[in-house]
Short mmCIF file of C-alpha atoms and ligand atoms in Angstrom, two decimals:
data_model
loop_
_atom_site.label_atom_id
_atom_site.label_comp_id
_atom_site.label_asym_id
_atom_site.label_seq_id
_atom_site.Cartn_x
_atom_site.Cartn_y
_atom_site.Cartn_z
CA MET A 27 -53.21 -134.62 14.24
CA GLU A 28 -53.81 -136.22 17.69
CA ASN A 29 -51.81 -135.87 20.61
CA ILE A 30 -52.73 -138.35 23.28
CA LEU A 31 -52.01 -138.64 27.00
CA VAL A 32 -52.18 -142.05 28.68
CA ILE A 33 -52.35 -141.74 32.53
CA GLY A 34 -51.71 -144.97 34.24
CA ALA A 35 -49.40 -146.28 31.43
CA ALA A 36 -47.60 -148.56 33.61
CA GLY A 37 -50.45 -150.58 34.62
CA GLN A 38 -52.39 -153.82 33.12
CA ILE A 39 -54.33 -151.84 30.61
CA GLY A 40 -52.20 -148.71 30.05
CA SER A 41 -49.08 -150.87 29.16
CA GLU A 42 -50.73 -152.60 26.29
CA LEU A 43 -52.88 -149.57 25.11
CA VAL A 44 -49.97 -147.31 24.71
CA ILE A 45 -48.34 -149.85 22.33
CA ALA A 46 -51.68 -150.01 20.49
CA LEU A 47 -52.17 -146.36 20.36
CA ARG A 48 -48.52 -145.64 19.34
CA LYS A 49 -49.00 -148.08 16.28
CA LYS A 50 -52.11 -146.13 14.97
CA TYR A 51 -51.02 -142.41 15.87
CA GLY A 52 -47.47 -142.55 15.63
CA ASN A 53 -44.78 -143.17 18.60
CA ASN A 54 -44.16 -139.54 19.29
CA ASN A 55 -47.73 -138.49 19.66
CA VAL A 56 -48.70 -140.81 22.62
CA PHE A 57 -47.38 -139.64 25.77
CA ALA A 58 -47.06 -142.21 28.50
CA THR A 59 -47.34 -141.19 32.14
CA ASP A 60 -47.70 -142.84 35.35
CA ILE A 61 -46.35 -142.45 38.93
CA LYS A 62 -43.88 -145.34 38.35
CA GLU A 63 -41.91 -146.59 35.59
CA ALA A 64 -43.71 -148.59 32.79
CA PRO A 65 -42.41 -151.68 30.97
CA ALA A 66 -39.24 -151.17 28.74
CA ASP A 67 -41.20 -151.24 25.47
CA VAL A 68 -43.67 -148.43 26.79
CA MET A 69 -40.57 -146.34 28.14
CA GLN A 70 -38.40 -146.91 24.89
CA SER A 71 -41.02 -146.55 22.10
CA GLY A 72 -42.08 -143.04 22.80
CA PRO A 73 -42.43 -140.20 25.40
CA PHE A 74 -42.77 -141.29 28.85
CA GLN A 75 -42.84 -139.11 31.97
CA ILE A 76 -43.56 -139.57 35.71
CA LEU A 77 -46.60 -137.69 36.32
CA ASP A 78 -49.15 -137.86 39.25
CA VAL A 79 -52.86 -137.29 37.98
CA MET A 80 -53.57 -135.93 41.58
CA ASP A 81 -51.09 -132.97 41.10
CA ASN A 82 -53.61 -130.92 39.14
CA ASN A 83 -51.02 -128.05 38.43
CA ARG A 84 -48.63 -130.23 36.69
CA LEU A 85 -51.32 -132.32 34.93
CA ILE A 86 -52.78 -129.08 33.33
CA HIS A 87 -49.11 -127.81 32.13
CA PHE A 88 -48.27 -130.87 30.88
CA VAL A 89 -51.59 -131.06 28.66
CA ILE A 90 -51.14 -127.37 27.48
CA ARG A 91 -47.29 -127.81 26.80
CA HIS A 92 -47.90 -131.08 24.74
CA LYS A 93 -50.88 -129.77 22.97
CA ILE A 94 -52.99 -132.70 24.25
CA THR A 95 -56.19 -133.65 22.30
CA GLN A 96 -57.13 -137.03 23.65
CA ILE A 97 -56.83 -138.09 27.43
CA TYR A 98 -57.16 -142.02 28.62
CA HIS A 99 -57.21 -141.83 32.19
CA LEU A 100 -56.73 -145.30 33.39
CA ALA A 101 -55.26 -144.86 36.89
CA ALA A 102 -57.44 -146.39 39.83
CA VAL A 103 -57.25 -148.24 42.95
CA LEU A 104 -58.87 -151.85 42.04
CA SER A 105 -61.60 -153.61 43.86
CA GLY A 106 -59.46 -155.77 46.34
CA ASN A 107 -56.83 -152.96 47.14
CA ALA A 108 -59.69 -150.37 47.82
CA GLU A 109 -61.27 -152.43 50.40
CA LYS A 110 -58.05 -152.22 52.30
CA ILE A 111 -57.83 -148.53 52.16
CA PRO A 112 -61.36 -147.34 51.54
CA VAL A 113 -61.08 -143.66 52.14
CA GLN A 114 -57.65 -143.14 50.35
CA ALA A 115 -59.07 -145.36 47.42
CA TRP A 116 -62.31 -143.21 47.10
CA ASN A 117 -60.21 -140.07 47.15
CA ILE A 118 -57.73 -141.23 44.60
CA ASN A 119 -60.68 -142.74 42.24
CA MET A 120 -62.76 -139.52 42.43
CA GLN A 121 -60.18 -136.73 42.72
CA SER A 122 -58.11 -138.20 39.73
CA LEU A 123 -61.37 -138.24 37.58
CA MET A 124 -62.56 -134.67 38.70
CA ASN A 125 -59.11 -133.30 37.75
CA VAL A 126 -59.44 -134.66 34.40
CA LEU A 127 -62.96 -133.41 33.88
CA ASP A 128 -62.17 -130.15 35.10
CA LEU A 129 -59.18 -129.86 32.87
CA ALA A 130 -61.20 -130.82 29.78
CA LYS A 131 -63.53 -127.73 30.65
CA GLU A 132 -60.59 -125.38 30.98
CA VAL A 133 -58.53 -126.78 28.03
CA PRO A 134 -61.01 -126.79 24.94
CA GLU A 135 -58.08 -128.40 22.75
CA VAL A 136 -58.78 -131.59 24.75
CA LYS A 137 -61.44 -132.97 22.57
CA ARG A 138 -62.09 -136.50 23.68
CA ILE A 139 -61.52 -138.50 26.99
CA PHE A 140 -61.60 -142.28 27.94
CA TRP A 141 -62.42 -143.29 31.37
CA PRO A 142 -62.73 -147.09 32.53
CA SER A 143 -65.71 -148.07 34.47
CA SER A 144 -66.19 -151.71 35.75
CA ILE A 145 -68.63 -154.44 36.24
CA ALA A 146 -68.13 -153.36 39.92
CA VAL A 147 -70.94 -150.66 39.46
CA PHE A 148 -73.42 -153.73 39.90
CA GLY A 149 -74.16 -155.22 43.23
CA PRO A 150 -75.98 -157.87 44.94
CA SER A 151 -79.52 -156.53 43.96
CA THR A 152 -78.52 -156.52 40.10
CA PRO A 153 -79.98 -159.23 37.97
CA ARG A 154 -76.92 -161.89 38.30
CA TYR A 155 -77.19 -163.40 34.63
CA SER A 156 -77.24 -161.45 31.38
CA THR A 157 -77.10 -158.20 33.36
CA PRO A 158 -78.68 -155.62 31.23
CA GLN A 159 -77.21 -152.05 30.25
CA PHE A 160 -79.83 -150.34 32.25
CA THR A 161 -80.60 -151.80 35.60
CA ILE A 162 -80.22 -151.73 39.35
CA THR A 163 -76.83 -150.35 40.48
CA GLU A 164 -76.41 -150.79 44.20
CA PRO A 165 -72.65 -151.74 44.52
CA ASN A 166 -71.34 -152.66 48.01
CA THR A 167 -67.60 -152.20 47.49
CA VAL A 168 -65.70 -148.93 47.70
CA TYR A 169 -64.35 -149.40 44.13
CA GLY A 170 -67.75 -150.04 43.02
CA ILE A 171 -69.27 -146.99 44.43
CA SER A 172 -66.31 -144.73 42.89
CA LYS A 173 -66.94 -146.22 39.61
CA LEU A 174 -70.68 -145.56 39.85
CA ALA A 175 -70.16 -142.17 41.07
CA GLY A 176 -67.68 -141.69 38.09
CA GLU A 177 -70.24 -142.62 35.73
CA ARG A 178 -72.74 -140.31 37.20
CA TRP A 179 -70.21 -137.37 36.81
CA ILE A 180 -69.15 -138.19 33.21
CA GLU A 181 -72.73 -138.30 32.01
CA TYR A 182 -73.17 -134.91 33.88
CA TYR A 183 -70.09 -133.21 32.22
CA HIS A 184 -71.15 -134.44 28.89
CA LYS A 185 -74.69 -133.30 29.29
CA ARG A 186 -73.87 -129.98 30.92
CA TYR A 187 -70.38 -128.98 29.32
CA GLY A 188 -70.61 -130.94 26.10
CA ILE A 189 -67.49 -132.98 27.08
CA ASP A 190 -66.84 -135.95 24.89
CA ILE A 191 -66.00 -138.67 27.47
CA ARG A 192 -66.53 -142.36 26.65
CA SER A 193 -66.27 -145.18 28.91
CA ILE A 194 -66.61 -149.11 28.86
CA ARG A 195 -67.60 -151.17 32.15
CA TYR A 196 -64.58 -153.72 31.86
CA PRO A 197 -65.04 -157.26 32.88
CA GLY A 198 -61.98 -158.90 34.40
CA LEU A 199 -59.22 -158.36 32.01
CA ILE A 200 -56.60 -161.10 31.32
CA SER A 201 -53.25 -160.47 29.80
CA TYR A 202 -49.63 -161.75 30.42
CA LYS A 203 -47.58 -158.70 29.82
CA THR A 204 -48.30 -156.62 32.99
CA GLU A 205 -49.59 -158.66 35.86
CA ALA A 206 -52.92 -157.36 37.40
CA GLY A 207 -52.75 -155.55 40.64
CA GLY A 208 -55.07 -155.70 43.42
CA GLY A 209 -58.48 -156.83 41.60
CA THR A 210 -60.88 -159.56 42.42
CA THR A 211 -60.59 -160.99 38.97
CA ASP A 212 -56.80 -161.40 39.29
CA TYR A 213 -57.10 -165.01 39.94
CA ALA A 214 -57.66 -165.49 36.07
CA VAL A 215 -54.22 -164.00 35.55
CA GLU A 216 -52.42 -165.35 38.57
CA ILE A 217 -53.60 -169.11 37.63
CA PHE A 218 -51.60 -168.96 34.44
CA TYR A 219 -48.45 -167.84 35.85
CA GLU A 220 -48.64 -170.22 38.88
CA ALA A 221 -49.46 -172.94 36.43
CA ILE A 222 -46.22 -172.45 34.63
CA ARG A 223 -44.01 -171.55 37.69
CA LYS A 224 -45.34 -174.07 40.02
CA GLY A 225 -47.61 -176.48 38.57
CA LYS A 226 -50.20 -175.78 41.06
CA TYR A 227 -52.53 -172.76 42.21
CA GLU A 228 -54.36 -171.96 45.40
CA CYS A 229 -57.53 -169.77 44.21
CA PHE A 230 -59.03 -167.24 46.45
CA LEU A 231 -62.30 -167.69 44.88
CA THR A 232 -64.52 -170.96 45.12
CA GLU A 233 -64.48 -173.25 41.98
CA GLU A 234 -68.07 -172.29 41.01
CA THR A 235 -67.65 -168.38 40.99
CA SER A 236 -68.41 -167.37 37.61
CA LEU A 237 -67.50 -163.84 36.38
CA PRO A 238 -67.28 -162.10 33.06
CA MET A 239 -63.79 -161.85 31.72
CA MET A 240 -61.94 -160.70 28.66
CA PHE A 241 -58.61 -161.13 26.98
CA MET A 242 -56.60 -157.98 26.82
CA ASP A 243 -56.41 -157.65 23.00
CA ASP A 244 -60.19 -157.68 22.86
CA ALA A 245 -60.47 -155.10 25.54
CA ILE A 246 -57.74 -152.84 23.47
CA GLN A 247 -59.70 -153.20 20.30
CA ALA A 248 -63.03 -152.34 22.16
CA THR A 249 -61.46 -149.28 23.76
CA ILE A 250 -60.11 -147.86 20.45
CA ASP A 251 -63.20 -148.60 18.47
CA LEU A 252 -65.44 -146.85 20.92
CA MET A 253 -63.05 -143.83 21.03
CA GLU A 254 -63.31 -143.88 17.26
CA ALA A 255 -67.11 -144.19 16.99
CA ASP A 256 -69.10 -141.65 15.57
CA SER A 257 -70.36 -139.71 18.39
CA THR A 258 -74.06 -139.35 17.35
CA LYS A 259 -74.22 -143.22 17.49
CA LEU A 260 -73.41 -143.17 21.12
CA SER A 261 -76.60 -143.57 23.07
CA VAL A 262 -74.89 -144.15 26.34
CA ARG A 263 -72.79 -141.41 27.99
CA SER A 264 -72.31 -143.27 31.36
CA SER A 265 -70.60 -146.36 30.52
CA TYR A 266 -71.07 -149.26 28.09
CA ASN A 267 -71.64 -152.90 29.22
CA LEU A 268 -69.05 -155.41 27.88
CA ALA A 269 -69.67 -159.20 27.99
CA GLY A 270 -66.37 -160.76 27.01
CA MET A 271 -66.86 -164.54 28.22
CA SER A 272 -68.08 -165.85 31.50
CA PHE A 273 -66.35 -168.98 33.27
CA ASN A 274 -65.60 -169.99 36.89
CA PRO A 275 -62.10 -171.25 38.19
CA ARG A 276 -63.13 -174.90 37.66
CA GLU A 277 -63.81 -174.23 33.99
CA LEU A 278 -60.59 -172.27 33.62
CA THR A 279 -58.51 -174.97 35.37
CA ALA A 280 -60.02 -177.69 32.94
CA GLU A 281 -59.15 -175.67 29.97
CA ILE A 282 -55.39 -175.26 31.24
CA GLN A 283 -55.36 -179.12 32.26
CA LYS A 284 -55.91 -179.66 28.50
CA HIS A 285 -52.41 -178.45 27.89
CA MET A 286 -50.87 -179.32 31.52
CA PRO A 287 -52.75 -182.58 32.66
CA ASP A 288 -50.93 -182.45 36.10
CA PHE A 289 -51.92 -178.83 36.85
CA ASN A 290 -53.54 -178.98 40.28
CA VAL A 291 -55.86 -176.26 41.76
CA THR A 292 -57.06 -175.92 45.27
CA TYR A 293 -59.42 -173.51 46.82
CA LYS A 294 -59.24 -171.07 49.82
CA SER A 295 -61.57 -168.14 49.59
CA ASP A 296 -60.54 -164.89 51.17
CA PHE A 297 -62.33 -161.47 51.28
CA ARG A 298 -62.44 -160.97 47.78
CA GLN A 299 -65.14 -163.90 47.47
CA ALA A 300 -67.76 -161.61 48.91
CA ILE A 301 -66.63 -158.96 46.23
CA ALA A 302 -67.18 -161.43 43.51
CA ASP A 303 -70.49 -162.81 44.78
CA SER A 304 -71.83 -159.32 44.57
CA TRP A 305 -70.87 -158.89 40.81
CA PRO A 306 -72.84 -160.47 37.78
CA ALA A 307 -71.92 -163.87 36.35
CA SER A 308 -72.65 -162.66 32.63
CA ILE A 309 -73.49 -159.46 31.06
CA ASP A 310 -75.73 -158.38 28.06
CA ASP A 311 -73.71 -156.10 25.75
CA SER A 312 -76.15 -155.77 22.94
CA VAL A 313 -76.38 -151.98 23.48
CA ALA A 314 -72.44 -151.58 22.81
CA LYS A 315 -72.99 -154.06 19.76
CA GLU A 316 -75.68 -152.01 18.30
CA ASP A 317 -74.45 -148.68 18.96
CA TRP A 318 -70.69 -148.90 17.84
CA GLY A 319 -70.21 -152.58 16.57
CA LEU A 320 -68.40 -154.25 19.47
CA THR A 321 -66.99 -157.60 18.52
CA TYR A 322 -64.40 -160.22 20.21
CA LYS A 323 -62.09 -162.66 18.87
CA TYR A 324 -60.98 -164.58 22.12
CA ASP A 325 -62.94 -167.38 23.85
CA ILE A 326 -61.79 -169.42 26.83
CA LYS A 327 -59.89 -171.91 24.48
CA ALA A 328 -58.20 -169.13 22.58
CA LEU A 329 -57.48 -167.34 25.84
CA THR A 330 -55.80 -170.20 27.35
CA GLU A 331 -53.49 -170.86 24.55
CA VAL A 332 -52.10 -167.39 24.18
CA MET A 333 -51.86 -166.93 27.83
CA LEU A 334 -49.87 -170.16 28.41
CA LYS A 335 -47.56 -169.30 25.17
CA GLY A 336 -47.34 -165.79 26.25
CA ILE A 337 -46.10 -166.46 29.79
CA ARG A 338 -43.76 -169.39 28.76
CA GLU A 339 -41.84 -166.95 26.51
CA LYS A 340 -41.95 -164.14 29.25
CA LEU A 341 -40.36 -166.39 31.68
CA GLY A 342 -38.12 -168.01 29.46
C1 LIG B 27 -61.11 -155.74 39.77
O1 LIG B 27 -61.23 -157.03 40.08
O2 LIG B 27 -61.23 -154.86 40.48
C2 LIG B 27 -61.03 -155.32 38.23
C3 LIG B 27 -62.54 -154.83 37.69
C4 LIG B 27 -63.52 -155.88 37.35
O3 LIG B 27 -62.88 -153.77 37.50
N1 LIG B 27 -60.42 -156.24 37.32
#
């Protein structure tokens, strides 16, 4: 029997992952934690506790008391926010990971860990199109530097201590349940909310800024598939590339306008433009497909339909 701890359960990924894991492993076996309250369904469908991953003592006691066997550590300061508080963001992103890695060394019952990386590990010197799994990684954002350092650490802990930690380089994630917070790809979530709330949107990236993106259902499925994959098939112990779909704000606007012809977007870049310009426009995820059978269901058309429907229902 698995007892699963999700750290960062109130966030964009966590709030959906907890529900998916509870469906699979049973409501009472998935322990949701965060430093703030999570959406009602997360709080009500199974155990939830306020827990700060930076508080090492409480974390280790929690893991031992609840006989945790798997940890999903999702808490992080994202790219946009991290540029505002670089040293604090570095400390949070790195120390929280080190707490979880050291805990896995101390508590052998913890058999498997998931930790998300990001396309932010790439930088301006990385090949921009169809970015390979193994390539130049010279990120120039504090978030990217912390994710790259994290990738090096998880591979090290795997090789040196045999800890089974698995990771995905998520593209921009798009969902309607919990709004994204502080990332560069957030425009692709905000645009849907503003389309429905106001019929117009001012985009903080230029209309030609192409980035890799993915609908949350595909990201959750990929995460669970990777965690369930046969360990001997995993050739990458840093983090797997995931491509999702690539589009720019102009293409996404055109897709929304098929449903809302009067929707209007204006463009005013801010500091996040430089971050987006340093990231790949498209990703090669052939290694993930080969190793553990990565697949996707959503393209830009299906994504737009489900986002508009979901937000309309949510906002009543
Ligand atoms: C961000 O924009 O910071 C994140 C990411 C791509 O990791 N969504």
